[in-house]
Each structure stands twice: as structure tokens, then as C-alpha cells.
Amino acid sequence: MRMNRGLTTALLATAGVATLSSCSSSNISGLGYEKGLSSVNDVSLPLWQGVWITAGIVGVVTAILILWPAVFHRKKNDEFPKQTRYNVPTEVAYTVIPFIIVAVLFAYTARDESRITKVTPAAQAKHSITVNSIQWSWQFTYDDAHAGNKGTITGTPAHPPTLVLPQGEKVRFTLTSTDVVHGFWIPAFMIQMQNLPNVTNHLEFSANKLGTYPGRCNILCGRNHSQMLFTVKVVTPAQYQDYLNTLKAA
Ligand SMILES: [Cu+2]
């Protein structure tokens, strides 16, 4: 019995140390995502962390519930154990508790999703870019610089395009597809939205830190899906204006 107690204490201590060490490391605290990279991260990151904390608590409680009977209620003698058919309080508890967990996660997710997908009307948007997807690359049209066939950058699988964004300024995106379903995804910005044929989707966010970030298609869209890449380059608003002017002049 003493050895069993020792084992349980050791397991609990290990779980405790693992939890504490993950909290103290700033790298793990974002659980793969960096804070402040985009306006979406500001909303999604607390949700992402909250879901992992919830999963951690559920995992630890479940492990204890499994290990507790295995360690402390082992077969002690040859006596046939007492047989019970049901336990109403336990059954109510294991129905109600998961329901509450799912309801809370759902409520936070629904709240954050409505915040993320909020878009200002086209006429009031400061910047707008159309993201069209084609098997197997991307076409970015900067509406501020759009005239005739100017202001459009079309990539190919061999030459993936670059999406230039102004730092700290909201950009309204219009997502369309020429052929099949694609997914406009910038992993570091915690954002993805599908490009659908015959459907126009809208998205709005600001990129808040200078730098380059990988972008991808995250819907299996055909043979060269894996080459459907792009790069996001976040520049200062002045550099963005220069870029638009070069597009207009090109
Ligand atoms: Cu695709």
C-alpha cells in the first residue's frame, strides 16, 4: 500500500512539474503561436490557450480517475466483489460535466468567431485586396492600385507570389476561386478562410509586425496542391504606398 501511494504521488508530482514548466516558458505559453502578429491572434490566442488548459485539466482528472481504482482498489482477496448496477449521481455527473465543458468552449468559440469574421463595408475600408485562387496558385489584386490589368499579381507553382500588407492597418479581403475549393491560410496569423467557386467570402484583419510569413492553401485542391504557396510580407504603411505606386506604374 505504501508503495502504491508513493507511485501516485510521483505521478502527480510529474504532472505538476510538467504543468509549471510549460507555464514558465514563453515559447510554450503561446503553444506554437506568437502574440500580437495580427489582429486575429489577439482574439484567437487566448481561446487557443484556454482550450489547451481545459484539455490539460480534463486529462489530469481523467488520468487520476483511471489510476485511482487501479492503484488503490486492486483485488485484495478471493471474495466476490459487491455488484452494483447503477449509480444515479455518478451518471448525472458524467453527463452534465462534459455538457458544461462543451457549452463553455462553444460559447467562447462562437463569440470569437463573430469578432474575427466582422468586416467593415467596402466603401469604408481603408485597404482592400482580392485574393483569387486558381489551380495551383494565387492571384492578389490590390484594389487601391487596380486599373485595367494593373494591380494584379499572379503566381505560379514555380514562382509563388508575395502578398504585401501594411503594418498595423486593417485590410479587407475578398476571397474568390476560379475553379475548385481552396483555403487561404496564413498559419502565423491564426487565420484561414475558404475560397469557393461562385461564392464571395470576406475577411478583414491587420498584420501588426514587420516581417515575412509563409502562406498556404489548406484544402486539398488537386495534383499540385502542395505547391500552392505564397509569402506574406508586412511592410510599413509608407512602403506599402510605394508598392502600390509601383504596381500602378508597371
Ligand atoms: Cu488550393
mmCIF file of C-alpha atoms and ligand atoms in Angstrom:
data_model
loop_
_atom_site.group_PDB
_atom_site.id
_atom_site.type_symbol
_atom_site.label_atom_id
_atom_site.label_comp_id
_atom_site.label_asym_id
_atom_site.label_seq_id
_atom_site.Cartn_x
_atom_site.Cartn_y
_atom_site.Cartn_z
ATOM 1 C CA MET A 1 0.000 0.000 0.000
ATOM 2 C CA ARG A 2 2.793 2.432 0.906
ATOM 3 C CA MET A 3 4.484 1.746 -2.435
ATOM 4 C CA ASN A 4 1.198 2.428 -4.260
ATOM 5 C CA ARG A 5 0.830 5.784 -2.516
ATOM 6 C CA GLY A 6 4.423 6.564 -3.491
ATOM 7 C CA LEU A 7 3.664 5.772 -7.131
ATOM 8 C CA THR A 8 0.605 8.036 -7.197
ATOM 9 C CA THR A 9 2.497 10.881 -5.503
ATOM 10 C CA ALA A 10 5.275 10.528 -8.098
ATOM 11 C CA LEU A 11 2.763 10.630 -10.971
ATOM 12 C CA LEU A 12 1.023 13.700 -9.568
ATOM 13 C CA ALA A 13 4.352 15.423 -8.963
ATOM 14 C CA THR A 14 5.432 14.726 -12.566
ATOM 15 C CA ALA A 15 2.159 16.148 -13.900
ATOM 16 C CA GLY A 16 2.543 19.206 -11.657
ATOM 17 C CA VAL A 17 6.139 19.854 -12.759
ATOM 18 C CA ALA A 18 5.146 19.444 -16.426
ATOM 19 C CA THR A 19 2.333 21.991 -15.994
ATOM 20 C CA LEU A 20 4.545 24.504 -14.164
ATOM 21 C CA SER A 21 7.439 24.243 -16.620
ATOM 22 C CA SER A 22 5.097 24.811 -19.561
ATOM 23 C CA CYS A 23 3.748 27.954 -17.896
ATOM 24 C CA SER A 24 7.177 29.457 -17.257
ATOM 25 C CA SER A 25 8.440 29.101 -20.842
ATOM 26 C CA SER A 26 7.247 31.976 -23.031
ATOM 27 C CA ASN A 27 7.755 29.819 -26.126
ATOM 28 C CA ILE A 28 5.352 27.100 -24.985
ATOM 29 C CA SER A 29 2.866 29.540 -23.459
ATOM 30 C CA GLY A 30 1.758 30.572 -26.980
ATOM 31 C CA LEU A 31 1.552 26.840 -27.798
ATOM 32 C CA GLY A 32 3.009 27.344 -31.277
ATOM 33 C CA TYR A 33 1.687 30.861 -31.940
ATOM 34 C CA GLU A 34 3.201 34.254 -31.348
ATOM 35 C CA LYS A 35 1.317 37.029 -29.605
ATOM 36 C CA GLY A 36 0.462 40.261 -31.419
ATOM 37 C CA LEU A 37 1.303 39.205 -35.002
ATOM 38 C CA SER A 38 -2.132 40.069 -36.325
ATOM 39 C CA SER A 39 -5.487 41.356 -35.146
ATOM 40 C CA VAL A 40 -6.703 37.747 -35.325
ATOM 41 C CA ASN A 41 -4.004 36.496 -32.934
ATOM 42 C CA ASP A 42 -5.240 38.984 -30.319
ATOM 43 C CA VAL A 43 -8.618 37.214 -30.349
ATOM 44 C CA SER A 44 -7.602 33.620 -31.136
ATOM 45 C CA LEU A 45 -4.595 33.190 -28.865
ATOM 46 C CA PRO A 46 -6.466 33.407 -25.523
ATOM 47 C CA LEU A 47 -9.032 30.935 -26.934
ATOM 48 C CA TRP A 48 -6.267 28.591 -28.121
ATOM 49 C CA GLN A 49 -4.543 28.728 -24.710
ATOM 50 C CA GLY A 50 -7.837 28.347 -22.831
ATOM 51 C CA VAL A 51 -8.750 25.232 -24.803
ATOM 52 C CA TRP A 52 -5.353 23.653 -24.051
ATOM 53 C CA ILE A 53 -5.643 24.494 -20.340
ATOM 54 C CA THR A 54 -9.140 22.941 -20.294
ATOM 55 C CA ALA A 55 -7.832 19.857 -22.122
ATOM 56 C CA GLY A 56 -4.948 19.644 -19.623
ATOM 57 C CA ILE A 57 -7.270 19.773 -16.600
ATOM 58 C CA VAL A 58 -9.636 17.183 -18.129
ATOM 59 C CA GLY A 59 -6.637 14.981 -18.975
ATOM 60 C CA VAL A 60 -5.169 15.130 -15.448
ATOM 61 C CA VAL A 61 -8.567 14.480 -13.789
ATOM 62 C CA THR A 62 -9.221 11.553 -16.167
ATOM 63 C CA ALA A 63 -5.772 10.074 -15.502
ATOM 64 C CA ILE A 64 -6.380 10.291 -11.736
ATOM 65 C CA LEU A 65 -9.817 8.654 -12.111
ATOM 66 C CA ILE A 66 -8.240 5.799 -14.091
ATOM 67 C CA LEU A 67 -5.187 5.344 -11.856
ATOM 68 C CA TRP A 68 -7.005 5.702 -8.516
ATOM 69 C CA PRO A 69 -9.036 2.449 -8.718
ATOM 70 C CA ALA A 70 -6.162 0.652 -10.469
ATOM 71 C CA VAL A 71 -3.783 1.513 -7.621
ATOM 72 C CA PHE A 72 -5.961 1.645 -4.502
ATOM 73 C CA HIS A 73 -8.774 -0.767 -5.314
ATOM 74 C CA ARG A 74 -6.882 -3.792 -6.531
ATOM 75 C CA LYS A 75 -8.164 -7.320 -5.804
ATOM 76 C CA LYS A 76 -7.364 -7.920 -2.133
ATOM 77 C CA ASN A 77 -8.737 -11.440 -1.549
ATOM 78 C CA ASP A 78 -10.795 -14.142 -3.231
ATOM 79 C CA GLU A 79 -14.092 -12.748 -2.014
ATOM 80 C CA PHE A 80 -16.511 -11.993 -4.886
ATOM 81 C CA PRO A 81 -16.857 -8.157 -5.007
ATOM 82 C CA LYS A 82 -20.104 -6.382 -4.311
ATOM 83 C CA GLN A 83 -22.089 -5.925 -7.558
ATOM 84 C CA THR A 84 -23.778 -2.583 -8.249
ATOM 85 C CA ARG A 85 -25.948 -1.899 -11.286
ATOM 86 C CA TYR A 86 -26.071 1.867 -11.457
ATOM 87 C CA ASN A 87 -25.228 4.967 -9.543
ATOM 88 C CA VAL A 88 -27.522 7.862 -10.412
ATOM 89 C CA PRO A 89 -25.379 10.739 -9.048
ATOM 90 C CA THR A 90 -22.299 9.460 -10.944
ATOM 91 C CA GLU A 91 -24.232 9.039 -14.178
ATOM 92 C CA VAL A 92 -25.758 12.511 -13.886
ATOM 93 C CA ALA A 93 -22.303 13.956 -13.160
ATOM 94 C CA TYR A 94 -20.594 12.362 -16.156
ATOM 95 C CA THR A 95 -23.376 13.571 -18.439
ATOM 96 C CA VAL A 96 -23.652 17.103 -17.075
ATOM 97 C CA ILE A 97 -19.919 17.907 -16.640
ATOM 98 C CA PRO A 98 -18.912 17.184 -20.289
ATOM 99 C CA PHE A 99 -22.002 19.087 -21.444
ATOM 100 C CA ILE A 100 -20.914 22.136 -19.431
ATOM 101 C CA ILE A 101 -17.330 21.889 -20.812
ATOM 102 C CA VAL A 102 -18.588 21.691 -24.416
ATOM 103 C CA ALA A 103 -21.119 24.513 -23.860
ATOM 104 C CA VAL A 104 -18.456 26.850 -22.404
ATOM 105 C CA LEU A 105 -15.971 26.084 -25.229
ATOM 106 C CA PHE A 106 -18.752 26.580 -27.778
ATOM 107 C CA ALA A 107 -19.790 29.932 -26.310
ATOM 108 C CA TYR A 108 -16.228 31.329 -26.350
ATOM 109 C CA THR A 109 -15.621 29.975 -29.872
ATOM 110 C CA ALA A 110 -18.859 31.467 -31.222
ATOM 111 C CA ARG A 111 -18.076 34.842 -29.593
ATOM 112 C CA ASP A 112 -14.526 34.930 -31.001
ATOM 113 C CA GLU A 113 -15.575 33.714 -34.440
ATOM 114 C CA SER A 114 -18.098 36.536 -34.761
ATOM 115 C CA ARG A 115 -15.359 39.028 -33.756
ATOM 116 C CA ILE A 116 -12.865 37.603 -36.280
ATOM 117 C CA THR A 117 -15.279 37.488 -39.209
ATOM 118 C CA LYS A 118 -16.546 41.045 -38.679
ATOM 119 C CA VAL A 119 -15.899 43.101 -41.833
ATOM 120 C CA THR A 120 -16.347 46.825 -42.437
ATOM 121 C CA PRO A 121 -18.449 47.795 -45.508
ATOM 122 C CA ALA A 122 -16.431 48.001 -48.745
ATOM 123 C CA ALA A 123 -16.905 51.769 -49.072
ATOM 124 C CA GLN A 124 -15.370 52.446 -45.638
ATOM 125 C CA ALA A 125 -12.424 50.044 -45.861
ATOM 126 C CA LYS A 126 -9.035 51.758 -45.996
ATOM 127 C CA HIS A 127 -7.343 48.964 -47.953
ATOM 128 C CA SER A 128 -8.863 46.151 -49.906
ATOM 129 C CA ILE A 129 -7.268 43.197 -51.648
ATOM 130 C CA THR A 130 -8.940 40.478 -53.698
ATOM 131 C CA VAL A 131 -7.453 37.021 -53.224
ATOM 132 C CA ASN A 132 -8.380 34.757 -56.111
ATOM 133 C CA SER A 133 -7.313 31.115 -56.126
ATOM 134 C CA ILE A 134 -6.511 29.139 -59.244
ATOM 135 C CA GLN A 135 -5.269 25.560 -59.572
ATOM 136 C CA TRP A 136 -2.464 25.898 -58.343
ATOM 137 C CA SER A 137 -1.521 29.354 -57.256
ATOM 138 C CA TRP A 138 -2.791 32.692 -56.031
ATOM 139 C CA GLN A 139 -3.759 35.959 -57.627
ATOM 140 C CA PHE A 140 -3.655 39.112 -55.479
ATOM 141 C CA THR A 141 -5.429 42.227 -56.747
ATOM 142 C CA TYR A 142 -4.689 45.413 -54.811
ATOM 143 C CA ASP A 143 -7.917 47.316 -55.312
ATOM 144 C CA ASP A 144 -6.205 50.643 -54.410
ATOM 145 C CA ALA A 145 -3.878 50.216 -57.400
ATOM 146 C CA HIS A 146 -6.323 48.448 -59.679
ATOM 147 C CA ALA A 147 -6.874 49.846 -63.164
ATOM 148 C CA GLY A 148 -7.195 47.750 -66.321
ATOM 149 C CA ASN A 149 -4.939 44.777 -65.740
ATOM 150 C CA LYS A 150 -2.686 46.686 -63.338
ATOM 151 C CA GLY A 151 -2.554 45.990 -59.634
ATOM 152 C CA THR A 152 -2.773 42.213 -60.027
ATOM 153 C CA ILE A 153 -0.001 39.791 -59.096
ATOM 154 C CA THR A 154 -0.467 36.260 -60.391
ATOM 155 C CA GLY A 155 1.725 33.479 -59.060
ATOM 156 C CA THR A 156 2.545 30.046 -60.453
ATOM 157 C CA PRO A 157 3.596 26.868 -58.635
ATOM 158 C CA ALA A 158 7.182 27.573 -59.769
ATOM 159 C CA HIS A 159 7.023 31.248 -58.773
ATOM 160 C CA PRO A 160 4.815 31.624 -55.700
ATOM 161 C CA PRO A 161 3.521 35.195 -55.281
ATOM 162 C CA THR A 162 4.067 37.606 -52.397
ATOM 163 C CA LEU A 163 1.206 39.306 -50.596
ATOM 164 C CA VAL A 164 2.338 42.729 -49.345
ATOM 165 C CA LEU A 165 0.477 44.137 -46.326
ATOM 166 C CA PRO A 166 0.745 47.460 -44.459
ATOM 167 C CA GLN A 167 1.765 47.115 -40.816
ATOM 168 C CA GLY A 168 -0.960 47.881 -38.285
ATOM 169 C CA GLU A 169 -3.620 48.808 -40.860
ATOM 170 C CA LYS A 170 -6.780 46.822 -41.478
ATOM 171 C CA VAL A 171 -7.111 45.223 -44.884
ATOM 172 C CA ARG A 172 -10.428 43.995 -46.230
ATOM 173 C CA PHE A 173 -10.017 40.786 -48.222
ATOM 174 C CA THR A 174 -12.390 39.462 -50.856
ATOM 175 C CA LEU A 175 -11.879 35.743 -51.430
ATOM 176 C CA THR A 176 -12.862 34.094 -54.699
ATOM 177 C CA SER A 177 -11.953 30.978 -56.664
ATOM 178 C CA THR A 178 -11.643 30.425 -60.413
ATOM 179 C CA ASP A 179 -12.094 26.647 -60.234
ATOM 180 C CA VAL A 180 -12.329 24.462 -57.124
ATOM 181 C CA VAL A 181 -12.353 24.988 -53.342
ATOM 182 C CA HIS A 182 -9.076 26.360 -51.931
ATOM 183 C CA GLY A 183 -8.147 27.608 -48.471
ATOM 184 C CA PHE A 184 -6.420 30.947 -47.878
ATOM 185 C CA TRP A 185 -4.252 30.252 -44.843
ATOM 186 C CA ILE A 186 -1.594 32.264 -43.032
ATOM 187 C CA PRO A 187 -0.623 29.954 -40.141
ATOM 188 C CA ALA A 188 1.284 32.549 -38.071
ATOM 189 C CA PHE A 189 -1.711 34.913 -38.195
ATOM 190 C CA MET A 190 -4.055 32.154 -36.962
ATOM 191 C CA ILE A 191 -6.364 32.750 -39.906
ATOM 192 C CA GLN A 192 -7.824 30.640 -42.673
ATOM 193 C CA MET A 193 -10.874 31.075 -44.856
ATOM 194 C CA GLN A 194 -12.015 29.122 -47.889
ATOM 195 C CA ASN A 195 -12.021 30.408 -51.452
ATOM 196 C CA LEU A 196 -15.173 28.957 -53.010
ATOM 197 C CA PRO A 197 -16.217 28.883 -56.671
ATOM 198 C CA ASN A 198 -19.296 31.093 -57.256
ATOM 199 C CA VAL A 199 -19.233 32.333 -53.652
ATOM 200 C CA THR A 200 -17.545 35.517 -52.425
ATOM 201 C CA ASN A 201 -16.125 35.440 -48.908
ATOM 202 C CA HIS A 202 -14.886 38.420 -46.915
ATOM 203 C CA LEU A 203 -12.308 38.704 -44.207
ATOM 204 C CA GLU A 204 -10.600 41.623 -42.507
ATOM 205 C CA PHE A 205 -7.516 41.830 -40.338
ATOM 206 C CA SER A 206 -4.365 43.816 -39.740
ATOM 207 C CA ALA A 207 -0.819 42.421 -39.751
ATOM 208 C CA ASN A 208 0.936 44.052 -36.822
ATOM 209 C CA LYS A 209 4.596 43.029 -37.003
ATOM 210 C CA LEU A 210 7.082 43.640 -39.822
ATOM 211 C CA GLY A 211 8.498 40.508 -41.416
ATOM 212 C CA THR A 212 7.755 37.704 -43.848
ATOM 213 C CA TYR A 213 5.443 34.823 -43.118
ATOM 214 C CA PRO A 214 4.551 31.672 -45.080
ATOM 215 C CA GLY A 215 1.064 31.358 -46.577
ATOM 216 C CA ARG A 216 -0.555 28.184 -47.875
ATOM 217 C CA CYS A 217 -3.598 26.586 -49.414
ATOM 218 C CA ASN A 218 -5.060 24.240 -46.807
ATOM 219 C CA ILE A 219 -7.720 22.473 -48.859
ATOM 220 C CA LEU A 220 -6.593 19.519 -50.971
ATOM 221 C CA CYS A 221 -7.347 21.062 -54.350
ATOM 222 C CA GLY A 222 -5.680 18.774 -56.875
ATOM 223 C CA ARG A 223 -2.371 17.453 -58.153
ATOM 224 C CA ASN A 224 -0.166 20.472 -57.315
ATOM 225 C CA HIS A 225 -1.916 21.466 -54.096
ATOM 226 C CA SER A 226 1.365 21.185 -52.167
ATOM 227 C CA GLN A 227 2.921 23.856 -54.396
ATOM 228 C CA MET A 228 0.140 26.345 -53.792
ATOM 229 C CA LEU A 229 2.275 28.567 -51.595
ATOM 230 C CA PHE A 230 2.667 32.299 -51.083
ATOM 231 C CA THR A 231 4.641 34.651 -48.883
ATOM 232 C CA VAL A 232 3.199 37.416 -46.756
ATOM 233 C CA LYS A 233 5.441 40.460 -46.459
ATOM 234 C CA VAL A 234 4.466 43.027 -43.851
ATOM 235 C CA VAL A 235 5.917 46.466 -44.599
ATOM 236 C CA THR A 236 5.447 49.961 -43.140
ATOM 237 C CA PRO A 237 2.398 51.913 -44.420
ATOM 238 C CA ALA A 238 4.758 54.228 -46.373
ATOM 239 C CA GLN A 239 6.468 51.257 -48.056
ATOM 240 C CA TYR A 240 3.031 49.819 -48.824
ATOM 241 C CA GLN A 241 2.049 53.049 -50.553
ATOM 242 C CA ASP A 242 5.314 52.907 -52.557
ATOM 243 C CA TYR A 243 4.489 49.332 -53.531
ATOM 244 C CA LEU A 244 1.004 50.359 -54.723
ATOM 245 C CA ASN A 245 2.578 53.181 -56.757
ATOM 246 C CA THR A 246 4.982 50.737 -58.448
ATOM 247 C CA LEU A 247 2.031 48.496 -59.287
ATOM 248 C CA LYS A 248 0.169 51.436 -60.792
ATOM 249 C CA ALA A 249 3.212 52.490 -62.807
ATOM 250 C CA ALA A 250 4.064 48.980 -64.010
HETATM 251 CU CU CU B 1 -5.535 25.120 -53.436
#
